[in-house]
PDB file of C-alpha atoms and ligand atoms in Angstrom:
ATOM      1  CA  UNK A   1       0.578  -8.494 -18.566  1.00 79.00           C
ATOM      2  CA  UNK A   2      -2.368  -6.138 -17.923  1.00 92.00           C
ATOM      3  CA  UNK A   3      -3.686  -3.120 -19.767  1.00 96.00           C
ATOM      4  CA  UNK A   4      -4.386  -0.084 -17.582  1.00 98.00           C
ATOM      5  CA  UNK A   5      -4.519   2.457 -20.432  1.00 98.00           C
ATOM      6  CA  UNK A   6      -6.959   5.268 -19.602  1.00 97.00           C
ATOM      7  CA  UNK A   7      -6.986   4.338 -15.902  1.00 98.00           C
ATOM      8  CA  UNK A   8      -5.675   6.315 -12.938  1.00 98.00           C
ATOM      9  CA  UNK A   9      -4.190   4.696  -9.843  1.00 98.00           C
ATOM     10  CA  UNK A  10      -3.559   6.316  -6.456  1.00 98.00           C
ATOM     11  CA  UNK A  11      -0.655   4.756  -4.556  1.00 98.00           C
ATOM     12  CA  UNK A  12       0.313   5.846  -1.031  1.00 98.00           C
ATOM     13  CA  UNK A  13       4.018   5.905  -0.119  1.00 97.00           C
ATOM     14  CA  UNK A  14       4.959   5.212  -3.734  1.00 96.00           C
ATOM     15  CA  UNK A  15       8.395   6.768  -4.131  1.00 95.00           C
ATOM     16  CA  UNK A  16      10.480   3.912  -2.778  1.00 93.00           C
ATOM     17  CA  UNK A  17      10.375   0.260  -1.759  1.00 95.00           C
ATOM     18  CA  UNK A  18       7.354  -1.838  -2.677  1.00 97.00           C
ATOM     19  CA  UNK A  19       5.309   1.274  -3.512  1.00 97.00           C
ATOM     20  CA  UNK A  20       7.834   2.382  -6.133  1.00 97.00           C
ATOM     21  CA  UNK A  21       7.648  -0.999  -7.886  1.00 97.00           C
ATOM     22  CA  UNK A  22       3.835  -0.827  -7.823  1.00 98.00           C
ATOM     23  CA  UNK A  23       3.972   2.659  -9.367  1.00 98.00           C
ATOM     24  CA  UNK A  24       6.427   1.482 -12.044  1.00 98.00           C
ATOM     25  CA  UNK A  25       4.212  -1.520 -12.808  1.00 98.00           C
ATOM     26  CA  UNK A  26       1.140   0.669 -13.352  1.00 98.00           C
ATOM     27  CA  UNK A  27       3.087   3.146 -15.492  1.00 98.00           C
ATOM     28  CA  UNK A  28       4.495   0.415 -17.719  1.00 97.00           C
ATOM     29  CA  UNK A  29       0.968  -1.002 -18.119  1.00 98.00           C
ATOM     30  CA  UNK A  30      -0.339   2.367 -19.334  1.00 98.00           C
ATOM     31  CA  UNK A  31      -1.911   3.910 -16.207  1.00 98.00           C
ATOM     32  CA  UNK A  32      -1.536   7.422 -14.846  1.00 98.00           C
ATOM     33  CA  UNK A  33      -0.386   7.395 -11.192  1.00 98.00           C
ATOM     34  CA  UNK A  34      -1.034   9.864  -8.390  1.00 98.00           C
ATOM     35  CA  UNK A  35       1.236   9.289  -5.392  1.00 98.00           C
ATOM     36  CA  UNK A  36       0.304  10.389  -1.885  1.00 98.00           C
ATOM     37  CA  UNK A  37       3.758  10.646  -0.360  1.00 96.00           C
ATOM     38  CA  UNK A  38       5.273  11.823   2.889  1.00 92.00           C
ATOM     39  CA  UNK A  39       8.460  12.752   1.081  1.00 85.00           C
ATOM     40  CA  UNK A  40       9.549  14.340  -2.194  1.00 89.00           C
ATOM     41  CA  UNK A  41      10.709  11.968  -4.909  1.00 89.00           C
ATOM     42  CA  UNK A  42      14.337  10.900  -4.718  1.00 86.00           C
ATOM     43  CA  UNK A  43      16.706  11.475  -7.654  1.00 88.00           C
ATOM     44  CA  UNK A  44      16.699   7.701  -8.147  1.00 90.00           C
ATOM     45  CA  UNK A  45      12.905   7.696  -8.459  1.00 93.00           C
ATOM     46  CA  UNK A  46      12.970  10.552 -10.994  1.00 93.00           C
ATOM     47  CA  UNK A  47      15.660   8.804 -13.016  1.00 94.00           C
ATOM     48  CA  UNK A  48      13.903   5.415 -13.016  1.00 95.00           C
ATOM     49  CA  UNK A  49      10.520   6.857 -14.038  1.00 96.00           C
ATOM     50  CA  UNK A  50      11.715   9.642 -16.385  1.00 96.00           C
ATOM     51  CA  UNK A  51      10.059   8.177 -19.486  1.00 96.00           C
ATOM     52  CA  UNK A  52       6.676   8.422 -17.738  1.00 97.00           C
ATOM     53  CA  UNK A  53       7.196  11.858 -16.126  1.00 95.00           C
ATOM     54  CA  UNK A  54       3.986  13.271 -17.643  1.00 97.00           C
ATOM     55  CA  UNK A  55       1.962  10.415 -16.143  1.00 98.00           C
ATOM     56  CA  UNK A  56       3.125  10.819 -12.528  1.00 97.00           C
ATOM     57  CA  UNK A  57       1.709  13.305 -10.054  1.00 97.00           C
ATOM     58  CA  UNK A  58       3.360  13.314  -6.609  1.00 97.00           C
ATOM     59  CA  UNK A  59       1.452  15.078  -3.849  1.00 97.00           C
ATOM     60  CA  UNK A  60       2.864  15.512  -0.362  1.00 97.00           C
ATOM     61  CA  UNK A  61       0.334  13.964   2.001  1.00 98.00           C
ATOM     62  CA  UNK A  62       0.779  12.334   5.380  1.00 98.00           C
ATOM     63  CA  UNK A  63      -1.891   9.631   5.278  1.00 98.00           C
ATOM     64  CA  UNK A  64      -2.114   9.580   9.071  1.00 98.00           C
ATOM     65  CA  UNK A  65      -3.544  13.134   9.062  1.00 98.00           C
ATOM     66  CA  UNK A  66      -7.257  13.272   8.231  1.00 98.00           C
ATOM     67  CA  UNK A  67      -7.118  16.912   7.030  1.00 98.00           C
ATOM     68  CA  UNK A  68      -4.207  16.180   4.673  1.00 98.00           C
ATOM     69  CA  UNK A  69      -6.040  13.214   3.160  1.00 98.00           C
ATOM     70  CA  UNK A  70      -9.179  15.340   2.749  1.00 98.00           C
ATOM     71  CA  UNK A  71      -7.116  18.034   0.963  1.00 98.00           C
ATOM     72  CA  UNK A  72      -5.447  15.388  -1.215  1.00 98.00           C
ATOM     73  CA  UNK A  73      -8.827  14.147  -2.465  1.00 98.00           C
ATOM     74  CA  UNK A  74     -10.102  17.710  -3.001  1.00 98.00           C
ATOM     75  CA  UNK A  75      -7.087  18.218  -5.248  1.00 98.00           C
ATOM     76  CA  UNK A  76      -7.649  14.909  -7.079  1.00 98.00           C
ATOM     77  CA  UNK A  77     -11.363  15.623  -7.596  1.00 97.00           C
ATOM     78  CA  UNK A  78     -10.608  19.076  -8.992  1.00 97.00           C
ATOM     79  CA  UNK A  79      -7.774  18.027 -11.294  1.00 97.00           C
ATOM     80  CA  UNK A  80      -8.915  14.604 -12.552  1.00 97.00           C
ATOM     81  CA  UNK A  81     -12.165  13.167 -13.795  1.00 94.00           C
ATOM     82  CA  UNK A  82     -11.801  10.289 -11.380  1.00 96.00           C
ATOM     83  CA  UNK A  83      -9.623   7.306 -10.555  1.00 98.00           C
ATOM     84  CA  UNK A  84     -10.114   3.574 -10.703  1.00 98.00           C
ATOM     85  CA  UNK A  85      -7.520   2.192  -8.293  1.00 98.00           C
ATOM     86  CA  UNK A  86      -6.360   2.856  -4.727  1.00 98.00           C
ATOM     87  CA  UNK A  87      -3.344   1.040  -3.292  1.00 99.00           C
ATOM     88  CA  UNK A  88      -2.856   1.550   0.445  1.00 98.00           C
ATOM     89  CA  UNK A  89       0.863   0.860   0.553  1.00 98.00           C
ATOM     90  CA  UNK A  90       2.314   3.442   2.995  1.00 98.00           C
ATOM     91  CA  UNK A  91       3.438   1.786   6.198  1.00 97.00           C
ATOM     92  CA  UNK A  92       5.930   2.106   9.048  1.00 96.00           C
ATOM     93  CA  UNK A  93       7.424  -0.147  11.730  1.00 95.00           C
ATOM     94  CA  UNK A  94       8.368   0.835  15.277  1.00 97.00           C
ATOM     95  CA  UNK A  95       9.204  -2.479  16.901  1.00 95.00           C
ATOM     96  CA  UNK A  96       9.520  -3.063  20.632  1.00 97.00           C
ATOM     97  CA  UNK A  97       8.337  -5.818  22.954  1.00 98.00           C
ATOM     98  CA  UNK A  98       4.960  -4.813  24.301  1.00 98.00           C
ATOM     99  CA  UNK A  99       6.070  -4.201  27.889  1.00 98.00           C
ATOM    100  CA  UNK A 100       8.752  -1.779  26.655  1.00 98.00           C
ATOM    101  CA  UNK A 101       6.706  -0.198  23.859  1.00 98.00           C
ATOM    102  CA  UNK A 102       6.238   3.537  24.241  1.00 98.00           C
ATOM    103  CA  UNK A 103       2.717   4.871  23.881  1.00 98.00           C
ATOM    104  CA  UNK A 104       3.915   6.973  20.943  1.00 98.00           C
ATOM    105  CA  UNK A 105       5.302   3.860  19.164  1.00 98.00           C
ATOM    106  CA  UNK A 106       1.894   2.211  19.478  1.00 98.00           C
ATOM    107  CA  UNK A 107      -0.009   5.266  18.234  1.00 98.00           C
ATOM    108  CA  UNK A 108       2.375   6.174  15.393  1.00 98.00           C
ATOM    109  CA  UNK A 109       2.093   2.733  13.806  1.00 98.00           C
ATOM    110  CA  UNK A 110      -1.687   2.517  14.229  1.00 98.00           C
ATOM    111  CA  UNK A 111      -2.039   6.087  12.895  1.00 98.00           C
ATOM    112  CA  UNK A 112      -0.204   5.389   9.627  1.00 98.00           C
ATOM    113  CA  UNK A 113      -0.876   1.695   8.997  1.00 98.00           C
ATOM    114  CA  UNK A 114      -4.538   1.551  10.031  1.00 98.00           C
ATOM    115  CA  UNK A 115      -6.068   5.020  10.506  1.00 98.00           C
ATOM    116  CA  UNK A 116      -4.375   6.182   7.295  1.00 98.00           C
ATOM    117  CA  UNK A 117      -6.012   3.337   5.388  1.00 98.00           C
ATOM    118  CA  UNK A 118      -9.416   4.262   6.812  1.00 98.00           C
ATOM    119  CA  UNK A 119      -8.996   7.905   5.757  1.00 98.00           C
ATOM    120  CA  UNK A 120      -7.839   7.008   2.230  1.00 98.00           C
ATOM    121  CA  UNK A 121     -10.630   4.446   1.720  1.00 98.00           C
ATOM    122  CA  UNK A 122     -13.309   6.776   3.108  1.00 98.00           C
ATOM    123  CA  UNK A 123     -12.645   9.455   0.526  1.00 98.00           C
ATOM    124  CA  UNK A 124     -11.775   7.111  -2.350  1.00 98.00           C
ATOM    125  CA  UNK A 125     -14.929   5.038  -1.991  1.00 98.00           C
ATOM    126  CA  UNK A 126     -17.201   8.086  -2.318  1.00 95.00           C
ATOM    127  CA  UNK A 127     -15.659   8.858  -5.683  1.00 96.00           C
ATOM    128  CA  UNK A 128     -15.549   5.221  -6.855  1.00 98.00           C
ATOM    129  CA  UNK A 129     -19.217   4.688  -5.944  1.00 97.00           C
ATOM    130  CA  UNK A 130     -20.245   7.608  -8.137  1.00 95.00           C
ATOM    131  CA  UNK A 131     -18.460   5.963 -11.067  1.00 95.00           C
ATOM    132  CA  UNK A 132     -19.589   2.420 -10.175  1.00 97.00           C
ATOM    133  CA  UNK A 133     -16.113   0.951 -10.557  1.00 98.00           C
ATOM    134  CA  UNK A 134     -13.085   0.580  -8.341  1.00 98.00           C
ATOM    135  CA  UNK A 135     -10.222  -1.571  -7.143  1.00 98.00           C
ATOM    136  CA  UNK A 136      -8.881  -1.119  -3.605  1.00 98.00           C
ATOM    137  CA  UNK A 137      -5.786  -3.000  -2.499  1.00 98.00           C
ATOM    138  CA  UNK A 138      -4.238  -2.931   0.976  1.00 98.00           C
ATOM    139  CA  UNK A 139      -0.726  -4.099   1.792  1.00 98.00           C
ATOM    140  CA  UNK A 140      -0.880  -6.201   4.927  1.00 98.00           C
ATOM    141  CA  UNK A 141       1.776  -8.505   6.423  1.00 98.00           C
ATOM    142  CA  UNK A 142       2.170 -12.054   7.780  1.00 96.00           C
ATOM    143  CA  UNK A 143       2.736 -10.275  11.102  1.00 97.00           C
ATOM    144  CA  UNK A 144      -0.994  -9.502  11.127  1.00 98.00           C
ATOM    145  CA  UNK A 145      -1.815 -13.183  10.693  1.00 97.00           C
ATOM    146  CA  UNK A 146       0.759 -14.854  12.950  1.00 95.00           C
ATOM    147  CA  UNK A 147       1.902 -12.000  15.233  1.00 97.00           C
ATOM    148  CA  UNK A 148       5.667 -11.485  15.452  1.00 92.00           C
ATOM    149  CA  UNK A 149       7.631 -10.717  18.618  1.00 93.00           C
ATOM    150  CA  UNK A 150       8.181  -7.015  19.063  1.00 96.00           C
ATOM    151  CA  UNK A 151       5.423  -6.115  16.617  1.00 97.00           C
ATOM    152  CA  UNK A 152       2.226  -5.867  18.686  1.00 98.00           C
ATOM    153  CA  UNK A 153       1.546  -2.428  17.165  1.00 98.00           C
ATOM    154  CA  UNK A 154       2.392  -3.442  13.586  1.00 98.00           C
ATOM    155  CA  UNK A 155       0.582  -6.813  13.828  1.00 98.00           C
ATOM    156  CA  UNK A 156      -2.552  -5.194  15.264  1.00 98.00           C
ATOM    157  CA  UNK A 157      -2.584  -2.567  12.525  1.00 99.00           C
ATOM    158  CA  UNK A 158      -2.038  -5.098   9.727  1.00 98.00           C
ATOM    159  CA  UNK A 159      -4.710  -7.480  11.078  1.00 98.00           C
ATOM    160  CA  UNK A 160      -7.012  -4.461  11.353  1.00 98.00           C
ATOM    161  CA  UNK A 161      -6.285  -3.548   7.748  1.00 98.00           C
ATOM    162  CA  UNK A 162      -7.403  -7.019   6.603  1.00 98.00           C
ATOM    163  CA  UNK A 163     -10.609  -6.782   8.660  1.00 98.00           C
ATOM    164  CA  UNK A 164     -11.313  -3.256   7.383  1.00 98.00           C
ATOM    165  CA  UNK A 165     -10.809  -4.420   3.800  1.00 98.00           C
ATOM    166  CA  UNK A 166     -13.124  -7.423   4.242  1.00 98.00           C
ATOM    167  CA  UNK A 167     -15.925  -5.297   5.702  1.00 98.00           C
ATOM    168  CA  UNK A 168     -15.466  -2.707   2.977  1.00 98.00           C
ATOM    169  CA  UNK A 169     -15.516  -5.386   0.281  1.00 98.00           C
ATOM    170  CA  UNK A 170     -19.043  -6.373   1.379  1.00 98.00           C
ATOM    171  CA  UNK A 171     -20.241  -2.788   1.513  1.00 98.00           C
ATOM    172  CA  UNK A 172     -19.164  -1.749  -1.969  1.00 98.00           C
ATOM    173  CA  UNK A 173     -19.342  -4.915  -4.082  1.00 98.00           C
ATOM    174  CA  UNK A 174     -22.748  -3.959  -5.516  1.00 97.00           C
ATOM    175  CA  UNK A 175     -21.189  -0.788  -6.935  1.00 97.00           C
ATOM    176  CA  UNK A 176     -18.601  -2.648  -8.981  1.00 97.00           C
ATOM    177  CA  UNK A 177     -15.842  -2.044  -6.441  1.00 98.00           C
ATOM    178  CA  UNK A 178     -13.617  -4.808  -5.080  1.00 98.00           C
ATOM    179  CA  UNK A 179     -11.343  -4.598  -2.034  1.00 98.00           C
ATOM    180  CA  UNK A 180      -8.525  -7.061  -1.392  1.00 99.00           C
ATOM    181  CA  UNK A 181      -5.162  -7.321   0.352  1.00 98.00           C
ATOM    182  CA  UNK A 182      -1.709  -8.466  -0.667  1.00 98.00           C
ATOM    183  CA  UNK A 183       0.438  -9.890   2.108  1.00 98.00           C
ATOM    184  CA  UNK A 184       4.144  -9.707   1.254  1.00 98.00           C
ATOM    185  CA  UNK A 185       6.531 -11.847   3.292  1.00 96.00           C
ATOM    186  CA  UNK A 186      10.061 -10.602   3.841  1.00 94.00           C
ATOM    187  CA  UNK A 187      10.798  -8.213   0.975  1.00 96.00           C
ATOM    188  CA  UNK A 188      14.191  -6.551   0.599  1.00 90.00           C
ATOM    189  CA  UNK A 189      13.407  -2.839   1.186  1.00 90.00           C
ATOM    190  CA  UNK A 190      14.446  -0.031   3.550  1.00 86.00           C
ATOM    191  CA  UNK A 191      11.785  -1.281   5.959  1.00 80.00           C
ATOM    192  CA  UNK A 192      13.933  -4.328   6.781  1.00 83.00           C
ATOM    193  CA  UNK A 193      17.327  -2.618   6.544  1.00 83.00           C
ATOM    194  CA  UNK A 194      17.753  -2.456  10.310  1.00 83.00           C
ATOM    195  CA  UNK A 195      17.371  -6.237  10.803  1.00 84.00           C
ATOM    196  CA  UNK A 196      20.461  -7.697  12.488  1.00 88.00           C
ATOM    197  CA  UNK A 197      22.213 -10.328  10.293  1.00 90.00           C
ATOM    198  CA  UNK A 198      21.443 -13.108  12.752  1.00 92.00           C
ATOM    199  CA  UNK A 199      17.697 -12.396  12.695  1.00 87.00           C
ATOM    200  CA  UNK A 200      17.784 -11.993   8.892  1.00 90.00           C
ATOM    201  CA  UNK A 201      19.323 -15.489   8.567  1.00 93.00           C
ATOM    202  CA  UNK A 202      16.792 -16.941  11.016  1.00 92.00           C
ATOM    203  CA  UNK A 203      13.960 -15.552   8.891  1.00 90.00           C
ATOM    204  CA  UNK A 204      15.485 -16.817   5.625  1.00 94.00           C
ATOM    205  CA  UNK A 205      15.794 -20.309   7.137  1.00 96.00           C
ATOM    206  CA  UNK A 206      12.003 -20.270   7.773  1.00 93.00           C
ATOM    207  CA  UNK A 207      11.094 -19.378   4.174  1.00 96.00           C
ATOM    208  CA  UNK A 208      10.608 -22.454   1.951  1.00 97.00           C
ATOM    209  CA  UNK A 209      12.018 -20.508  -1.046  1.00 97.00           C
ATOM    210  CA  UNK A 210      15.094 -19.591   1.085  1.00 96.00           C
ATOM    211  CA  UNK A 211      15.325 -15.960   0.055  1.00 95.00           C
ATOM    212  CA  UNK A 212      13.687 -12.575   0.670  1.00 95.00           C
ATOM    213  CA  UNK A 213      11.210 -11.513  -2.022  1.00 97.00           C
ATOM    214  CA  UNK A 214      11.641  -8.754  -4.593  1.00 96.00           C
ATOM    215  CA  UNK A 215       9.475  -5.644  -4.708  1.00 97.00           C
ATOM    216  CA  UNK A 216       8.516  -6.450  -8.335  1.00 97.00           C
ATOM    217  CA  UNK A 217       7.111  -9.798  -7.185  1.00 98.00           C
ATOM    218  CA  UNK A 218       4.722  -7.976  -4.853  1.00 98.00           C
ATOM    219  CA  UNK A 219       3.847  -5.393  -7.518  1.00 98.00           C
ATOM    220  CA  UNK A 220       2.832  -8.142  -9.970  1.00 98.00           C
ATOM    221  CA  UNK A 221       0.211  -9.397  -7.498  1.00 98.00           C
ATOM    222  CA  UNK A 222      -1.082  -5.894  -6.819  1.00 98.00           C
ATOM    223  CA  UNK A 223      -1.484  -5.311 -10.562  1.00 98.00           C
ATOM    224  CA  UNK A 224      -3.430  -8.550 -10.873  1.00 98.00           C
ATOM    225  CA  UNK A 225      -5.896  -7.543  -8.134  1.00 98.00           C
ATOM    226  CA  UNK A 226      -6.196  -4.069  -9.702  1.00 98.00           C
ATOM    227  CA  UNK A 227      -6.976  -5.470 -13.150  1.00 98.00           C
ATOM    228  CA  UNK A 228     -10.388  -5.837 -14.762  1.00 97.00           C
ATOM    229  CA  UNK A 229      -9.584  -9.547 -15.031  1.00 96.00           C
ATOM    230  CA  UNK A 230      -9.704  -9.868 -11.210  1.00 98.00           C
ATOM    231  CA  UNK A 231     -13.379  -8.799 -11.136  1.00 97.00           C
ATOM    232  CA  UNK A 232     -14.485 -11.840  -9.106  1.00 98.00           C
ATOM    233  CA  UNK A 233     -11.736 -11.658  -6.469  1.00 98.00           C
ATOM    234  CA  UNK A 234     -13.150  -9.770  -3.502  1.00 98.00           C
ATOM    235  CA  UNK A 235     -12.402  -9.618   0.236  1.00 98.00           C
ATOM    236  CA  UNK A 236      -9.385 -11.889  -0.138  1.00 98.00           C
ATOM    237  CA  UNK A 237      -5.720 -11.759   0.844  1.00 98.00           C
ATOM    238  CA  UNK A 238      -3.101 -12.865  -1.657  1.00 98.00           C
ATOM    239  CA  UNK A 239       0.055 -14.077   0.126  1.00 98.00           C
ATOM    240  CA  UNK A 240       3.399 -13.330  -1.542  1.00 98.00           C
ATOM    241  CA  UNK A 241       5.648 -14.908   1.044  1.00 98.00           C
ATOM    242  CA  UNK A 242       7.709 -17.617  -0.611  1.00 97.00           C
ATOM    243  CA  UNK A 243       5.559 -20.077   1.342  1.00 96.00           C
ATOM    244  CA  UNK A 244       6.278 -18.668   4.812  1.00 90.00           C
TER     245      UNK A 244
HETATM  246  P1  LIG B 301       9.487   1.464   2.879  1.00 91.91           P
HETATM  247  O1  LIG B 301       9.823   1.932   4.243  1.00 91.91           O
HETATM  248  O2  LIG B 301      10.588   1.107   1.934  1.00 91.91           O
HETATM  249  O3  LIG B 301       8.514   2.527   2.154  1.00 91.91           O
HETATM  250  C1  LIG B 301       7.353   2.968   2.786  1.00 91.91           C
HETATM  251  C2  LIG B 301       6.857   4.210   2.082  1.00 91.91           C
HETATM  252  O4  LIG B 301       5.681   4.678   2.774  1.00 91.91           O
HETATM  253  C3  LIG B 301       7.862   5.350   2.104  1.00 91.91           C
HETATM  254  O5  LIG B 301       7.851   6.062   0.887  1.00 91.91           O
HETATM  255  C4  LIG B 301       7.337   6.216   3.236  1.00 91.91           C
HETATM  256  O6  LIG B 301       7.724   7.579   3.139  1.00 91.91           O
HETATM  257  C5  LIG B 301       5.843   6.063   3.044  1.00 91.91           C
HETATM  258  N1  LIG B 301       5.134   6.505   4.218  1.00 91.91           N
HETATM  259  C6  LIG B 301       5.376   6.185   5.503  1.00 91.91           C
HETATM  260  N2  LIG B 301       4.529   6.828   6.309  1.00 91.91           N
HETATM  261  C7  LIG B 301       3.742   7.586   5.515  1.00 91.91           C
HETATM  262  C8  LIG B 301       2.689   8.499   5.760  1.00 91.91           C
HETATM  263  N3  LIG B 301       2.274   8.774   6.996  1.00 91.91           N
HETATM  264  N4  LIG B 301       2.084   9.103   4.712  1.00 91.91           N
HETATM  265  C9  LIG B 301       2.498   8.862   3.443  1.00 91.91           C
HETATM  266  N5  LIG B 301       3.503   8.022   3.150  1.00 91.91           N
HETATM  267  C10 LIG B 301       4.125   7.398   4.182  1.00 91.91           C
HETATM  268  O7  LIG B 301       8.503   0.227   3.100  1.00 91.91           O
HETATM  269  P2  LIG B 301       8.172  -1.043   2.170  1.00 91.91           P
HETATM  270  O8  LIG B 301       8.195  -0.660   0.750  1.00 91.91           O
HETATM  271  O9  LIG B 301       8.975  -2.182   2.623  1.00 91.91           O
HETATM  272  O10 LIG B 301       6.682  -1.324   2.662  1.00 91.91           O
HETATM  273  C11 LIG B 301       5.539  -0.959   1.909  1.00 91.91           C
HETATM  274  C12 LIG B 301       4.324  -1.606   2.566  1.00 91.91           C
HETATM  275  O11 LIG B 301       4.494  -3.016   2.572  1.00 91.91           O
HETATM  276  C13 LIG B 301       4.133  -1.195   4.024  1.00 91.91           C
HETATM  277  O12 LIG B 301       2.772  -1.054   4.311  1.00 91.91           O
HETATM  278  C14 LIG B 301       4.711  -2.359   4.802  1.00 91.91           C
HETATM  279  O13 LIG B 301       4.155  -2.474   6.072  1.00 91.91           O
HETATM  280  C15 LIG B 301       4.320  -3.502   3.886  1.00 91.91           C
HETATM  281  N6  LIG B 301       5.130  -4.707   4.053  1.00 91.91           N
HETATM  282  C16 LIG B 301       6.470  -4.704   3.813  1.00 91.91           C
HETATM  283  C17 LIG B 301       7.204  -5.862   3.976  1.00 91.91           C
HETATM  284  C18 LIG B 301       8.668  -5.923   3.730  1.00 91.91           C
HETATM  285  O14 LIG B 301       9.239  -6.987   3.984  1.00 91.91           O
HETATM  286  N7  LIG B 301       9.331  -4.899   3.235  1.00 91.91           N
HETATM  287  C19 LIG B 301       6.550  -7.112   4.394  1.00 91.91           C
HETATM  288  C20 LIG B 301       5.126  -7.019   4.582  1.00 91.91           C
HETATM  289  C21 LIG B 301       4.454  -5.844   4.414  1.00 91.91           C
HETATM  290  P3  LIG B 301       8.545   8.262   4.388  1.00 91.91           P
HETATM  291  O15 LIG B 301       9.588   7.302   4.830  1.00 91.91           O
HETATM  292  O16 LIG B 301       9.052   9.545   3.891  1.00 91.91           O
HETATM  293  O17 LIG B 301       7.533   8.470   5.473  1.00 91.91           O
END
């Protein structure tokens, strides 16, 4: 649908789940992709993206560690002329009701899902401002809007991500940079694999479209917000939830 030839996209956590579909979408649309990943690519990832092998660069980087993010951008600045797109996709869940939530479960989720986004945006924006063009997309969640039981840490981080993105969108708009969020509903990935069947069915009953979403359906919305055509969409959140 969109033409990203000559453009470079950075995607965090892009070797599986929603991130992998976003990476595949960019590659098919002609972009080069640099992945900041906590893990090496799986055989499945290599197989599925083999025709684009020369356009993928996977760098091990834990986005929750400031020094690793700094090193990642030093590498990118040295190796590439620049990049146009940043997708803050990496995210984790460590659910527990608040009274039982360990301090580490709170901090781990905030560290990856919110602090990691701050670190990535901080370095990316410096480079984008120099080139007077950029598209930043964060992956939030309905949990950040409604709050879900057992997700005080995740909901707080995802609401924070939306607020961060809105503030950033005002700061950088004059430099040709937009910042937006995509909010996927329940999407069938590893992140939801541990849901008990009963809870899964309860969630499906609440979704007007009566099914979980597909990773490609989220990727399509990310590609739209990353496109030149989306130039006037800024500071917004696009919900991909089946009407949840
Ligand atoms: P997955 O668990 O399938 O994939 C997440 C990816 O992020 C993995 O590759 C993971 O690597 C990586 N990652 C995790 N922590 C870090 C880190 N510190 N640094 C770098 N990479 C990291 O999740 P989904 O694809 O389902 O989720 C993608 C995004 O979408 C997340 O932000 C999630 O919160 C959000 N989301 C998902 C929904 C869903 O229903 N699936 C709904 C709403 C939002 P590793 O495991 O090796 O750390």
